[in-house]
PDB file of C-alpha atoms and ligand atoms in Angstrom:
ATOM      1  CA  MET A   1      -9.026 128.348   7.760  1.00 82.00           C
ATOM      2  CA  PRO A   2      -5.546 130.464   7.575  1.00 91.00           C
ATOM      3  CA  THR A   3      -3.364 130.100   4.496  1.00 96.00           C
ATOM      4  CA  ILE A   4       0.021 128.555   4.782  1.00 98.00           C
ATOM      5  CA  PRO A   5       1.742 131.983   4.847  1.00 97.00           C
ATOM      6  CA  GLN A   6      -0.477 133.220   7.491  1.00 98.00           C
ATOM      7  CA  ARG A   7       0.165 129.985   9.632  1.00 98.00           C
ATOM      8  CA  LEU A   8       3.911 130.640   9.132  1.00 98.00           C
ATOM      9  CA  LYS A   9       3.826 134.051  10.234  1.00 98.00           C
ATOM     10  CA  GLN A  10       1.757 132.904  13.430  1.00 98.00           C
ATOM     11  CA  LEU A  11       4.371 130.131  14.016  1.00 98.00           C
ATOM     12  CA  LEU A  12       7.412 132.458  13.763  1.00 98.00           C
ATOM     13  CA  SER A  13       5.769 134.773  16.179  1.00 98.00           C
ATOM     14  CA  GLN A  14       5.130 131.965  18.552  1.00 98.00           C
ATOM     15  CA  ILE A  15       8.780 130.803  18.419  1.00 98.00           C
ATOM     16  CA  LYS A  16       9.985 134.417  18.840  1.00 98.00           C
ATOM     17  CA  ASP A  17       7.750 134.639  22.210  1.00 98.00           C
ATOM     18  CA  ALA A  18       9.171 131.308  23.245  1.00 98.00           C
ATOM     19  CA  GLU A  19      12.771 132.502  22.591  1.00 98.00           C
ATOM     20  CA  LEU A  20      12.077 135.737  24.751  1.00 98.00           C
ATOM     21  CA  ALA A  21      10.118 133.779  27.494  1.00 97.00           C
ATOM     22  CA  SER A  22      13.243 131.576  27.927  1.00 96.00           C
ATOM     23  CA  LEU A  23      15.697 134.554  27.768  1.00 97.00           C
ATOM     24  CA  ARG A  24      17.003 133.160  24.471  1.00 97.00           C
ATOM     25  CA  GLN A  25      18.378 135.222  21.625  1.00 96.00           C
ATOM     26  CA  PRO A  26      15.502 135.955  19.164  1.00 96.00           C
ATOM     27  CA  GLY A  27      16.336 134.272  15.883  1.00 97.00           C
ATOM     28  CA  SER A  28      18.387 131.516  17.761  1.00 98.00           C
ATOM     29  CA  VAL A  29      15.910 128.778  16.698  1.00 98.00           C
ATOM     30  CA  LEU A  30      15.423 127.777  13.249  1.00 98.00           C
ATOM     31  CA  LEU A  31      12.015 126.649  11.936  1.00 98.00           C
ATOM     32  CA  LEU A  32      12.250 123.467   9.875  1.00 99.00           C
ATOM     33  CA  ALA A  33       9.030 123.117   7.938  1.00 99.00           C
ATOM     34  CA  VAL A  34       8.113 119.369   7.831  1.00 98.00           C
ATOM     35  CA  SER A  35       6.396 118.742   4.625  1.00 98.00           C
ATOM     36  CA  LYS A  36       5.985 114.827   4.564  1.00 98.00           C
ATOM     37  CA  THR A  37       2.839 113.791   2.813  1.00 97.00           C
ATOM     38  CA  LYS A  38       2.156 117.166   1.644  1.00 98.00           C
ATOM     39  CA  PRO A  39       2.294 118.321  -1.944  1.00 98.00           C
ATOM     40  CA  ALA A  40       4.924 120.409  -3.573  1.00 98.00           C
ATOM     41  CA  ARG A  41       2.441 123.114  -3.892  1.00 98.00           C
ATOM     42  CA  ALA A  42       2.126 123.428  -0.063  1.00 98.00           C
ATOM     43  CA  ILE A  43       6.150 123.754   0.082  1.00 98.00           C
ATOM     44  CA  ALA A  44       5.948 126.548  -2.630  1.00 98.00           C
ATOM     45  CA  ALA A  45       3.270 128.331  -0.418  1.00 98.00           C
ATOM     46  CA  ALA A  46       5.401 128.328   2.397  1.00 98.00           C
ATOM     47  CA  TYR A  47       8.554 129.282   0.197  1.00 98.00           C
ATOM     48  CA  GLN A  48       6.471 132.265  -0.938  1.00 97.00           C
ATOM     49  CA  GLY A  49       6.042 133.318   2.759  1.00 98.00           C
ATOM     50  CA  GLY A  50       9.947 133.351   3.098  1.00 98.00           C
ATOM     51  CA  GLN A  51      10.393 129.882   4.576  1.00 98.00           C
ATOM     52  CA  ARG A  52      13.590 128.107   3.252  1.00 98.00           C
ATOM     53  CA  HIS A  53      14.401 124.883   5.263  1.00 98.00           C
ATOM     54  CA  PHE A  54      12.162 121.917   4.644  1.00 98.00           C
ATOM     55  CA  GLY A  55      12.332 118.479   6.172  1.00 98.00           C
ATOM     56  CA  GLU A  56      11.122 115.106   4.750  1.00 98.00           C
ATOM     57  CA  ASN A  57      10.816 111.640   6.037  1.00 98.00           C
ATOM     58  CA  TYR A  58      10.464 109.325   3.097  1.00 98.00           C
ATOM     59  CA  LEU A  59      13.202 109.355   0.439  1.00 98.00           C
ATOM     60  CA  GLN A  60      11.154 108.634  -2.778  1.00 98.00           C
ATOM     61  CA  GLU A  61       8.690 111.144  -1.995  1.00 98.00           C
ATOM     62  CA  ALA A  62      11.311 113.748  -1.088  1.00 98.00           C
ATOM     63  CA  LEU A  63      13.209 113.262  -4.436  1.00 98.00           C
ATOM     64  CA  LYS A  64       9.963 113.746  -6.328  1.00 98.00           C
ATOM     65  CA  LYS A  65       9.284 117.174  -4.633  1.00 98.00           C
ATOM     66  CA  GLN A  66      13.003 118.116  -5.015  1.00 98.00           C
ATOM     67  CA  GLN A  67      12.602 117.693  -8.656  1.00 98.00           C
ATOM     68  CA  GLU A  68       9.296 119.634  -8.923  1.00 98.00           C
ATOM     69  CA  LEU A  69      10.886 122.501  -6.858  1.00 98.00           C
ATOM     70  CA  GLY A  70      14.317 122.508  -8.574  1.00 95.00           C
ATOM     71  CA  ALA A  71      14.101 126.223  -9.174  1.00 95.00           C
ATOM     72  CA  TYR A  72      13.797 126.917  -5.363  1.00 98.00           C
ATOM     73  CA  ALA A  73      16.723 127.854  -3.149  1.00 98.00           C
ATOM     74  CA  ILE A  74      15.513 125.278  -0.636  1.00 98.00           C
ATOM     75  CA  THR A  75      17.688 123.665   2.129  1.00 98.00           C
ATOM     76  CA  TRP A  76      16.587 120.062   2.436  1.00 98.00           C
ATOM     77  CA  HIS A  77      16.532 118.074   5.732  1.00 99.00           C
ATOM     78  CA  PHE A  78      16.120 114.442   5.983  1.00 98.00           C
ATOM     79  CA  ILE A  79      14.485 113.594   9.394  1.00 98.00           C
ATOM     80  CA  GLY A  80      13.086 109.949   8.752  1.00 97.00           C
ATOM     81  CA  PRO A  81      14.258 106.467   9.605  1.00 96.00           C
ATOM     82  CA  ILE A  82      17.348 105.428   7.334  1.00 97.00           C
ATOM     83  CA  GLN A  83      17.925 102.165   5.514  1.00 96.00           C
ATOM     84  CA  SER A  84      21.432 101.518   4.543  1.00 97.00           C
ATOM     85  CA  ASN A  85      20.357 101.354   0.747  1.00 98.00           C
ATOM     86  CA  LYS A  86      19.191 104.671   0.930  1.00 98.00           C
ATOM     87  CA  THR A  87      22.397 106.421   2.019  1.00 98.00           C
ATOM     88  CA  ARG A  88      23.888 107.324  -1.213  1.00 98.00           C
ATOM     89  CA  ALA A  89      20.795 109.126  -2.299  1.00 98.00           C
ATOM     90  CA  LEU A  90      20.592 110.895   1.098  1.00 98.00           C
ATOM     91  CA  ALA A  91      24.319 111.987   0.733  1.00 98.00           C
ATOM     92  CA  THR A  92      23.572 113.372  -2.589  1.00 98.00           C
ATOM     93  CA  HIS A  93      20.242 114.915  -2.392  1.00 98.00           C
ATOM     94  CA  PHE A  94      20.186 116.522   1.366  1.00 98.00           C
ATOM     95  CA  ASP A  95      21.944 119.309   3.167  1.00 98.00           C
ATOM     96  CA  TRP A  96      21.237 117.884   6.503  1.00 99.00           C
ATOM     97  CA  VAL A  97      20.326 114.374   8.017  1.00 98.00           C
ATOM     98  CA  HIS A  98      18.895 114.617  11.470  1.00 98.00           C
ATOM     99  CA  SER A  99      18.388 110.843  12.113  1.00 98.00           C
ATOM    100  CA  VAL A 100      21.804 109.287  12.117  1.00 98.00           C
ATOM    101  CA  ASP A 101      21.765 106.342  14.744  1.00 97.00           C
ATOM    102  CA  SER A 102      24.838 104.171  13.846  1.00 98.00           C
ATOM    103  CA  LEU A 103      28.271 104.345  13.004  1.00 98.00           C
ATOM    104  CA  LYS A 104      27.717 102.292   9.878  1.00 98.00           C
ATOM    105  CA  ILE A 105      25.187 104.844   8.475  1.00 98.00           C
ATOM    106  CA  ALA A 106      27.499 107.657   9.279  1.00 98.00           C
ATOM    107  CA  GLN A 107      30.423 105.941   7.519  1.00 98.00           C
ATOM    108  CA  ARG A 108      28.197 105.182   4.430  1.00 98.00           C
ATOM    109  CA  LEU A 109      26.944 108.787   4.186  1.00 98.00           C
ATOM    110  CA  SER A 110      30.505 110.191   4.571  1.00 98.00           C
ATOM    111  CA  SER A 111      31.826 107.778   1.875  1.00 98.00           C
ATOM    112  CA  GLN A 112      29.131 108.432  -0.454  1.00 98.00           C
ATOM    113  CA  ARG A 113      28.917 112.281  -0.143  1.00 98.00           C
ATOM    114  CA  PRO A 114      29.866 113.865  -3.459  1.00 98.00           C
ATOM    115  CA  THR A 115      33.268 115.571  -2.954  1.00 95.00           C
ATOM    116  CA  PHE A 116      31.899 118.658  -4.980  1.00 97.00           C
ATOM    117  CA  LEU A 117      29.404 119.311  -2.132  1.00 98.00           C
ATOM    118  CA  PRO A 118      30.194 120.888   1.230  1.00 98.00           C
ATOM    119  CA  PRO A 119      30.201 118.341   4.241  1.00 98.00           C
ATOM    120  CA  LEU A 120      26.894 116.906   5.104  1.00 98.00           C
ATOM    121  CA  ASN A 121      25.516 118.298   8.372  1.00 98.00           C
ATOM    122  CA  ILE A 122      24.353 115.467  10.501  1.00 98.00           C
ATOM    123  CA  CYS A 123      22.633 115.118  13.775  1.00 98.00           C
ATOM    124  CA  LEU A 124      22.712 111.807  15.967  1.00 98.00           C
ATOM    125  CA  GLN A 125      19.180 110.752  16.937  1.00 98.00           C
ATOM    126  CA  VAL A 126      19.092 109.946  20.723  1.00 97.00           C
ATOM    127  CA  ASN A 127      16.223 108.010  22.168  1.00 95.00           C
ATOM    128  CA  ILE A 128      15.496 109.823  25.591  1.00 89.00           C
ATOM    129  CA  SER A 129      11.996 108.506  25.894  1.00 77.00           C
ATOM    130  CA  ASP A 130      11.114 106.488  28.948  1.00 55.00           C
ATOM    131  CA  GLU A 131       9.080 104.276  26.651  1.00 61.00           C
ATOM    132  CA  ALA A 132      10.615 101.480  24.363  1.00 60.00           C
ATOM    133  CA  SER A 133      10.868 103.213  21.043  1.00 63.00           C
ATOM    134  CA  LYS A 134      12.019 102.466  17.745  1.00 70.00           C
ATOM    135  CA  SER A 135      14.845 104.592  16.647  1.00 85.00           C
ATOM    136  CA  GLY A 136      17.733 106.261  18.217  1.00 95.00           C
ATOM    137  CA  ILE A 137      20.956 105.518  20.223  1.00 96.00           C
ATOM    138  CA  SER A 138      20.733 105.555  23.955  1.00 95.00           C
ATOM    139  CA  LEU A 139      22.478 108.342  26.144  1.00 95.00           C
ATOM    140  CA  THR A 140      25.266 106.007  27.159  1.00 95.00           C
ATOM    141  CA  GLU A 141      26.267 105.441  23.212  1.00 96.00           C
ATOM    142  CA  LEU A 142      26.315 109.015  22.725  1.00 97.00           C
ATOM    143  CA  PRO A 143      29.875 109.781  23.666  1.00 97.00           C
ATOM    144  CA  LEU A 144      31.574 107.194  21.502  1.00 97.00           C
ATOM    145  CA  LEU A 145      29.432 107.862  18.557  1.00 98.00           C
ATOM    146  CA  CYS A 146      30.153 111.474  18.712  1.00 97.00           C
ATOM    147  CA  GLU A 147      33.807 110.948  18.829  1.00 97.00           C
ATOM    148  CA  GLN A 148      33.649 108.570  15.845  1.00 97.00           C
ATOM    149  CA  THR A 149      31.268 110.357  13.532  1.00 98.00           C
ATOM    150  CA  ALA A 150      33.260 113.704  14.252  1.00 96.00           C
ATOM    151  CA  LYS A 151      36.394 112.176  12.664  1.00 96.00           C
ATOM    152  CA  LEU A 152      34.499 111.323   9.257  1.00 98.00           C
ATOM    153  CA  PRO A 153      35.834 113.574   6.505  1.00 97.00           C
ATOM    154  CA  ASN A 154      32.582 114.435   4.611  1.00 98.00           C
ATOM    155  CA  LEU A 155      30.254 114.889   7.508  1.00 98.00           C
ATOM    156  CA  LYS A 156      29.880 117.756   9.870  1.00 98.00           C
ATOM    157  CA  LEU A 157      28.553 116.495  12.927  1.00 98.00           C
ATOM    158  CA  ARG A 158      26.326 119.287  14.195  1.00 98.00           C
ATOM    159  CA  GLY A 159      24.357 117.980  17.344  1.00 98.00           C
ATOM    160  CA  VAL A 160      21.560 115.716  18.315  1.00 98.00           C
ATOM    161  CA  MET A 161      17.907 115.103  17.445  1.00 98.00           C
ATOM    162  CA  ALA A 162      15.343 113.698  19.813  1.00 97.00           C
ATOM    163  CA  ILE A 163      11.532 112.515  19.481  1.00 96.00           C
ATOM    164  CA  PRO A 164      10.408 112.019  23.023  1.00 95.00           C
ATOM    165  CA  ALA A 165       7.160 110.074  23.855  1.00 92.00           C
ATOM    166  CA  PRO A 166       4.324 112.582  23.605  1.00 93.00           C
ATOM    167  CA  GLN A 167       3.317 114.257  26.891  1.00 94.00           C
ATOM    168  CA  HIS A 168       0.685 116.953  27.406  1.00 95.00           C
ATOM    169  CA  ASP A 169       2.110 118.427  30.475  1.00 97.00           C
ATOM    170  CA  PHE A 170       4.809 121.379  30.010  1.00 97.00           C
ATOM    171  CA  GLU A 171       7.035 120.144  32.737  1.00 97.00           C
ATOM    172  CA  GLN A 172       6.939 116.710  31.659  1.00 97.00           C
ATOM    173  CA  GLN A 173       7.757 117.693  27.889  1.00 97.00           C
ATOM    174  CA  ARG A 174      10.880 119.564  29.141  1.00 97.00           C
ATOM    175  CA  ARG A 175      12.363 116.809  31.062  1.00 96.00           C
ATOM    176  CA  PRO A 176      13.806 114.564  28.477  1.00 96.00           C
ATOM    177  CA  TYR A 177      15.209 117.633  26.466  1.00 98.00           C
ATOM    178  CA  LYS A 178      16.899 118.984  29.501  1.00 98.00           C
ATOM    179  CA  THR A 179      18.613 115.468  30.130  1.00 97.00           C
ATOM    180  CA  LEU A 180      19.850 115.509  26.568  1.00 98.00           C
ATOM    181  CA  TYR A 181      20.925 119.032  26.448  1.00 98.00           C
ATOM    182  CA  GLN A 182      23.046 118.599  29.491  1.00 98.00           C
ATOM    183  CA  ALA A 183      24.430 115.365  28.332  1.00 98.00           C
ATOM    184  CA  VAL A 184      25.810 117.144  25.045  1.00 98.00           C
ATOM    185  CA  LYS A 185      27.060 120.047  26.882  1.00 97.00           C
ATOM    186  CA  LYS A 186      29.096 117.655  29.259  1.00 97.00           C
ATOM    187  CA  LEU A 187      31.066 116.450  26.079  1.00 96.00           C
ATOM    188  CA  LYS A 188      32.502 119.959  25.803  1.00 93.00           C
ATOM    189  CA  GLN A 189      32.542 119.984  21.971  1.00 92.00           C
ATOM    190  CA  PRO A 190      31.727 123.496  21.006  1.00 90.00           C
ATOM    191  CA  GLU A 191      31.009 122.398  17.386  1.00 93.00           C
ATOM    192  CA  LEU A 192      27.940 120.589  18.827  1.00 97.00           C
ATOM    193  CA  ASP A 193      25.609 123.679  18.113  1.00 97.00           C
ATOM    194  CA  THR A 194      22.438 121.979  17.220  1.00 98.00           C
ATOM    195  CA  PHE A 195      19.610 120.593  19.216  1.00 98.00           C
ATOM    196  CA  SER A 196      16.868 119.429  16.812  1.00 98.00           C
ATOM    197  CA  PHE A 197      14.054 119.386  19.471  1.00 98.00           C
ATOM    198  CA  GLY A 198      10.446 120.048  19.304  1.00 98.00           C
ATOM    199  CA  MET A 199       7.408 119.512  17.067  1.00 98.00           C
ATOM    200  CA  THR A 200       4.006 121.046  17.002  1.00 98.00           C
ATOM    201  CA  GLY A 201       2.880 119.660  20.256  1.00 97.00           C
ATOM    202  CA  ASP A 202       5.971 120.472  22.398  1.00 98.00           C
ATOM    203  CA  LEU A 203       7.976 123.406  20.662  1.00 97.00           C
ATOM    204  CA  ASN A 204       7.560 125.746  23.674  1.00 98.00           C
ATOM    205  CA  ALA A 205       9.052 123.201  25.981  1.00 98.00           C
ATOM    206  CA  ALA A 206      11.852 122.440  23.509  1.00 98.00           C
ATOM    207  CA  ILE A 207      12.776 126.046  23.195  1.00 98.00           C
ATOM    208  CA  ALA A 208      12.762 126.312  26.875  1.00 98.00           C
ATOM    209  CA  GLU A 209      15.487 123.534  27.009  1.00 98.00           C
ATOM    210  CA  GLY A 210      17.792 124.875  24.304  1.00 98.00           C
ATOM    211  CA  SER A 211      16.212 123.786  20.983  1.00 98.00           C
ATOM    212  CA  THR A 212      18.001 125.279  18.045  1.00 98.00           C
ATOM    213  CA  ILE A 213      15.713 123.643  15.263  1.00 98.00           C
ATOM    214  CA  VAL A 214      12.131 123.058  15.625  1.00 98.00           C
ATOM    215  CA  ARG A 215      10.656 120.554  13.090  1.00 98.00           C
ATOM    216  CA  ILE A 216       7.014 121.680  12.792  1.00 98.00           C
ATOM    217  CA  GLY A 217       4.501 119.941  10.339  1.00 98.00           C
ATOM    218  CA  THR A 218       0.728 119.946  11.538  1.00 98.00           C
ATOM    219  CA  ALA A 219       0.723 123.620  12.669  1.00 98.00           C
ATOM    220  CA  LEU A 220       1.986 124.938   9.376  1.00 98.00           C
ATOM    221  CA  PHE A 221       0.509 122.457   6.838  1.00 98.00           C
ATOM    222  CA  GLY A 222      -2.527 121.198   8.751  1.00 96.00           C
ATOM    223  CA  GLU A 223      -3.259 117.592   9.828  1.00 96.00           C
ATOM    224  CA  ARG A 224      -1.875 114.712   7.950  1.00 95.00           C
ATOM    225  CA  ASN A 225      -3.963 111.902   6.759  1.00 88.00           C
TER     226      ASN A 225
HETATM  227  C1  LIG B 301       6.350 114.261  11.363  1.00 93.39           C
HETATM  228  C2  LIG B 301       7.604 114.770  12.109  1.00 93.39           C
HETATM  229  C3  LIG B 301       7.668 115.985  12.661  1.00 93.39           C
HETATM  230  C4  LIG B 301       6.519 117.094  12.549  1.00 93.39           C
HETATM  231  O1  LIG B 301       5.377 116.647  13.408  1.00 93.39           O
HETATM  232  P1  LIG B 301       4.312 117.547  13.694  1.00 93.39           P
HETATM  233  O2  LIG B 301       3.696 117.084  15.058  1.00 93.39           O
HETATM  234  O3  LIG B 301       3.305 117.445  12.483  1.00 93.39           O
HETATM  235  O4  LIG B 301       4.736 118.921  13.900  1.00 93.39           O
HETATM  236  C5  LIG B 301       8.797 116.248  13.337  1.00 93.39           C
HETATM  237  N1  LIG B 301       9.847 115.452  13.401  1.00 93.39           N
HETATM  238  C6  LIG B 301       9.691 114.273  12.834  1.00 93.39           C
HETATM  239  C7  LIG B 301      10.871 113.222  12.993  1.00 93.39           C
HETATM  240  C8  LIG B 301       8.658 113.818  12.174  1.00 93.39           C
HETATM  241  O5  LIG B 301       8.476 112.618  11.802  1.00 93.39           O
END
């Protein structure tokens, strides 16, 4: 089995190929390594290979790893569901939160962001799946929530995150990303520069539709239990 640094290299070359195939600028897509359920030593191995951005879904697990890896210059992204009693810790210990899906959560993150830190980067999670899924706002709610969250002082609204229902067909994988990308572009807010689109199973389709951050776990760290 390939090592984590070998998989990282392979993944970065797959991302570059997808960028070129879509006539995208090489380097325009950031790899976010999703390390949920994986030990700190797996993060350390990817770090040795040059990876700096890591994504976690569960707060307690993430805080523990952050402590173990305190000496590493890691940019931490939170990508999991948010309970309102966790916002203070998120606002304190993360650089990015991708999964904001209500004004209340955004307001709490803004008011609880320590003022000695730069504004917290956030994405709004949008549910563009045809299936009835759990998290995320609808496309119709997007313009208003963008307007409201953009005004919060200690947040920096960067864009949107989506987790479409899994599809095997490339064209079907592209469709929801295309819809959301166009909806964001219609808002004509140039500061919305982030499309957190794509996981192990659909990263090529996501890059074809404008992804700027792919969130990859399995292809880098192996299957989760
Ligand atoms: C687990 C997870 C990922 C990574 O999924 P893989 O299929 O393992 O690449 C990406 N995004 C979110 C929100 C996740 O929860």
